[in-house]
mmCIF file of C-alpha atoms in Angstrom:
data_model
loop_
_atom_site.group_PDB
_atom_site.id
_atom_site.type_symbol
_atom_site.label_atom_id
_atom_site.label_comp_id
_atom_site.label_asym_id
_atom_site.label_seq_id
_atom_site.Cartn_x
_atom_site.Cartn_y
_atom_site.Cartn_z
ATOM 1 C CA MET A 1 0.000 0.000 0.000
ATOM 2 C CA ILE A 2 1.430 3.398 -0.974
ATOM 3 C CA ILE A 3 0.466 6.290 1.285
ATOM 4 C CA ARG A 4 1.327 9.988 1.061
ATOM 5 C CA VAL A 5 1.066 12.122 4.197
ATOM 6 C CA GLU A 6 2.185 15.629 5.105
ATOM 7 C CA THR A 7 3.554 14.710 8.555
ATOM 8 C CA MET A 8 4.244 11.191 9.798
ATOM 9 C CA THR A 9 3.556 10.809 13.511
ATOM 10 C CA GLN A 10 4.420 7.937 15.822
ATOM 11 C CA ARG A 11 0.708 7.319 16.385
ATOM 12 C CA LEU A 12 0.095 6.993 12.651
ATOM 13 C CA ILE A 13 3.009 4.576 12.216
ATOM 14 C CA GLN A 14 1.749 2.448 15.116
ATOM 15 C CA ALA A 15 -1.675 2.320 13.417
ATOM 16 C CA PHE A 16 -0.102 1.087 10.152
ATOM 17 C CA ILE A 17 1.909 -1.551 12.023
ATOM 18 C CA SER A 18 -1.227 -2.778 13.829
ATOM 19 C CA TRP A 19 -3.168 -2.840 10.555
ATOM 20 C CA GLY A 20 -0.334 -4.759 8.890
ATOM 21 C CA LYS A 21 -0.439 -7.409 11.641
ATOM 22 C CA THR A 22 -4.034 -8.264 10.673
ATOM 23 C CA ASN A 23 -2.827 -9.174 7.186
ATOM 24 C CA MET A 24 0.696 -10.655 7.100
ATOM 25 C CA LYS A 25 1.205 -9.812 3.424
ATOM 26 C CA LEU A 26 0.446 -6.129 3.904
ATOM 27 C CA SER A 27 3.338 -3.661 3.825
ATOM 28 C CA PHE A 28 3.420 0.091 3.471
ATOM 29 C CA ILE A 29 5.363 2.583 1.387
ATOM 30 C CA ILE A 30 4.958 5.947 3.073
ATOM 31 C CA ILE A 31 5.922 9.189 1.337
ATOM 32 C CA ALA A 32 6.010 12.167 3.710
ATOM 33 C CA GLN A 33 7.333 15.677 3.875
ATOM 34 C CA THR A 34 8.104 15.556 7.601
ATOM 35 C CA ILE A 35 8.387 12.883 10.276
ATOM 36 C CA GLU A 36 8.424 13.187 14.049
ATOM 37 C CA LYS A 37 11.692 12.091 15.665
ATOM 38 C CA ALA A 38 9.993 9.280 17.649
ATOM 39 C CA ALA A 39 8.171 8.098 14.517
ATOM 40 C CA GLN A 40 11.416 8.003 12.557
ATOM 41 C CA GLN A 41 12.983 5.514 14.946
ATOM 42 C CA VAL A 42 9.947 3.199 14.728
ATOM 43 C CA ALA A 43 9.690 3.476 10.928
ATOM 44 C CA PHE A 44 13.330 2.714 10.209
ATOM 45 C CA ALA A 45 13.328 -0.323 12.526
ATOM 46 C CA ASN A 46 10.308 -2.014 10.888
ATOM 47 C CA ASN A 47 10.726 -3.928 7.609
ATOM 48 C CA GLN A 48 6.958 -3.700 6.984
ATOM 49 C CA LEU A 49 7.393 0.009 6.353
ATOM 50 C CA LEU A 50 9.387 1.823 3.704
ATOM 51 C CA PHE A 51 9.622 5.501 4.521
ATOM 52 C CA ILE A 52 10.551 7.905 1.710
ATOM 53 C CA PHE A 53 11.117 11.611 2.229
ATOM 54 C CA GLU A 54 9.230 13.715 -0.302
ATOM 55 C CA SER A 55 12.508 15.568 -0.879
ATOM 56 C CA GLU A 56 13.777 12.475 -2.789
ATOM 57 C CA GLY A 57 11.865 13.994 -5.724
ATOM 58 C CA LEU A 58 12.400 12.120 -8.976
ATOM 59 C CA ARG A 59 14.007 9.158 -7.187
ATOM 60 C CA ILE A 60 10.672 8.235 -5.531
ATOM 61 C CA THR A 61 9.445 6.365 -8.619
ATOM 62 C CA ASP A 62 12.666 4.345 -8.816
ATOM 63 C CA ILE A 63 12.619 3.540 -5.084
ATOM 64 C CA VAL A 64 8.965 2.425 -5.157
ATOM 65 C CA THR A 65 9.508 0.335 -8.317
ATOM 66 C CA ARG A 66 12.529 -1.412 -6.780
ATOM 67 C CA ARG A 67 10.575 -2.189 -3.600
ATOM 68 C CA LEU A 68 7.589 -3.561 -5.541
ATOM 69 C CA MET A 69 9.921 -5.775 -7.595
ATOM 70 C CA GLY A 70 11.489 -7.146 -4.402
ATOM 71 C CA LEU A 71 14.844 -5.505 -5.134
ATOM 72 C CA PRO A 72 16.918 -3.756 -2.458
ATOM 73 C CA VAL A 73 16.160 -0.064 -2.128
ATOM 74 C CA LYS A 74 19.322 0.944 -0.303
ATOM 75 C CA SER A 75 21.138 3.739 -2.055
ATOM 76 C CA ARG A 76 23.980 4.333 0.368
ATOM 77 C CA LYS A 77 27.543 3.527 -0.606
ATOM 78 C CA GLN A 78 28.602 3.366 3.053
ATOM 79 C CA GLU A 79 26.633 1.925 5.943
ATOM 80 C CA ARG A 80 25.532 4.419 8.555
ATOM 81 C CA MET A 81 26.098 3.873 12.262
ATOM 82 C CA ALA A 82 23.619 5.174 14.823
ATOM 83 C CA VAL A 83 25.297 7.743 17.093
ATOM 84 C CA GLN A 84 24.255 10.355 19.619
ATOM 85 C CA SER A 85 26.730 13.204 19.494
ATOM 86 C CA GLN A 86 26.503 16.949 19.942
ATOM 87 C CA VAL A 87 27.596 18.938 16.904
ATOM 88 C CA MET A 88 28.163 22.559 15.995
ATOM 89 C CA LEU A 89 27.363 23.939 12.563
ATOM 90 C CA LYS A 90 28.938 27.093 11.213
ATOM 91 C CA LYS A 91 29.420 28.808 7.888
ATOM 92 C CA SER A 92 31.607 26.734 5.599
ATOM 93 C CA VAL A 93 34.804 28.108 4.124
ATOM 94 C CA LEU A 94 33.308 26.891 0.818
ATOM 95 C CA ALA A 95 30.237 29.140 1.160
ATOM 96 C CA GLU A 96 30.164 32.691 -0.152
ATOM 97 C CA GLU A 97 27.567 33.679 2.422
ATOM 98 C CA SER A 98 26.057 32.207 5.553
ATOM 99 C CA PRO A 99 22.644 30.470 5.481
ATOM 100 C CA THR A 100 21.450 33.232 7.851
ATOM 101 C CA GLY A 101 22.695 36.150 5.760
ATOM 102 C CA ARG A 102 25.784 37.870 4.438
ATOM 103 C CA GLY A 103 28.495 38.509 7.024
ATOM 104 C CA VAL A 104 26.899 36.328 9.709
ATOM 105 C CA GLN A 105 29.095 33.561 11.126
ATOM 106 C CA PHE A 106 26.054 31.217 11.692
ATOM 107 C CA ILE A 107 26.582 29.067 14.744
ATOM 108 C CA ARG A 108 23.960 26.398 15.359
ATOM 109 C CA GLU A 109 23.986 23.451 17.758
ATOM 110 C CA GLY A 110 22.566 20.080 16.801
ATOM 111 C CA GLN A 111 22.549 16.369 17.489
ATOM 112 C CA MET A 112 24.187 13.859 15.145
ATOM 113 C CA GLN A 113 21.830 10.887 14.728
ATOM 114 C CA ASP A 114 23.859 8.710 12.384
ATOM 115 C CA PHE A 115 27.236 8.802 10.701
ATOM 116 C CA SER A 116 29.069 7.178 7.790
ATOM 117 C CA LYS A 117 32.289 7.860 5.903
ATOM 118 C CA GLY A 118 30.333 9.942 3.406
ATOM 119 C CA GLY A 119 27.812 11.848 5.498
ATOM 120 C CA ALA A 120 25.588 12.209 8.533
ATOM 121 C CA GLN A 121 22.073 12.908 9.695
ATOM 122 C CA ILE A 122 21.706 15.868 12.058
ATOM 123 C CA SER A 123 18.700 17.118 14.012
ATOM 124 C CA LEU A 124 18.506 20.853 14.707
ATOM 125 C CA THR A 125 16.228 22.749 17.065
ATOM 126 C CA GLN A 126 14.710 25.723 15.282
ATOM 127 C CA GLY A 127 16.816 25.131 12.174
ATOM 128 C CA THR A 128 17.507 27.590 9.384
ATOM 129 C CA VAL A 129 19.430 25.329 7.026
ATOM 130 C CA ARG A 130 18.440 24.985 3.367
ATOM 131 C CA LEU A 131 19.037 22.374 0.705
ATOM 132 C CA LYS A 132 22.498 22.756 -0.908
ATOM 133 C CA ASP A 133 23.862 25.033 1.863
ATOM 134 C CA PHE A 134 27.578 24.600 2.519
ATOM 135 C CA ILE A 135 28.236 24.193 6.247
ATOM 136 C CA SER A 136 31.150 23.291 8.455
ATOM 137 C CA LEU A 137 30.177 20.500 10.854
ATOM 138 C CA MET A 138 32.219 20.231 14.061
ATOM 139 C CA TYR A 139 32.055 17.169 16.329
ATOM 140 C CA ARG A 140 34.229 15.196 18.743
ATOM 141 C CA ASN A 141 35.600 11.936 17.363
ATOM 142 C CA ARG A 142 35.866 8.764 19.462
ATOM 143 C CA HIS A 143 39.240 9.991 20.813
ATOM 144 C CA GLY A 144 37.688 13.229 22.091
ATOM 145 C CA GLN A 145 39.358 15.432 19.461
ATOM 146 C CA TRP A 146 37.349 18.087 17.648
ATOM 147 C CA VAL A 147 36.985 17.398 13.928
ATOM 148 C CA SER A 148 35.708 19.907 11.386
ATOM 149 C CA VAL A 149 34.068 18.572 8.222
ATOM 150 C CA GLU A 150 33.140 20.764 5.287
ATOM 151 C CA SER A 151 29.725 19.502 4.171
ATOM 152 C CA GLN A 152 26.817 20.189 1.866
ATOM 153 C CA VAL A 153 23.183 19.780 2.877
ATOM 154 C CA ARG A 154 21.606 17.097 0.650
ATOM 155 C CA TRP A 155 18.136 16.886 2.180
ATOM 156 C CA VAL A 156 16.061 18.787 4.736
ATOM 157 C CA VAL A 157 12.923 17.729 6.587
ATOM 158 C CA SER A 158 11.175 20.468 8.568
ATOM 159 C CA ALA A 159 8.773 19.932 11.453
ATOM 160 C CA ALA A 160 5.841 22.223 12.196
ATOM 161 C CA ASN A 161 7.629 23.543 15.329
ATOM 162 C CA GLY A 162 10.621 24.766 13.261
ATOM 163 C CA ASP A 163 12.954 21.864 14.060
ATOM 164 C CA GLN A 164 14.840 20.289 11.161
ATOM 165 C CA ILE A 165 16.425 16.966 10.358
ATOM 166 C CA ILE A 166 19.109 17.324 7.697
ATOM 167 C CA GLY A 167 21.295 14.979 5.727
ATOM 168 C CA VAL A 168 24.783 16.196 4.883
ATOM 169 C CA GLN A 169 27.426 14.892 2.513
ATOM 170 C CA PHE A 170 31.007 15.280 3.691
ATOM 171 C CA LEU A 171 33.282 17.174 1.297
ATOM 172 C CA ALA A 172 36.560 17.700 3.203
ATOM 173 C CA VAL A 173 37.803 16.773 6.683
ATOM 174 C CA SER A 174 40.303 18.599 8.894
ATOM 175 C CA ALA A 175 41.343 17.653 12.438
#
């Protein structure tokens, strides 16, 4: 079953899971613009559900077709690891201007949710980051050293309260 919703809530996901239990062959492909943080954890852990961000755009058709044909829908080159780490975002040296305006340094705190060699998922409270923004992501590595990674925002999901979940691709690393 393919479903399109504006905002995916944990309550809605639980309803789909319960409905799916009544019919073992029922699975769901959910296309949404935003997803609550709690709902995201449930959705990604359940193989009955395939969650697709609306920001995937033209790739949605390919992803849905692959799922319906029983083919893998993973598109990542590197596996992501779940992490919980504080991060700082600031204007990238690659950016001509800050996401918050010319001449502004742009410091924003966030929480890294997952991490791979090629990118990360970050949640921001009251975010102001846009698709394709260049940002410098600073975090502590497993040895406690601060690492700065020049990154580009590849996708953005905004919640009604102004929070954002963003996906970034790493461009250059400096320790």
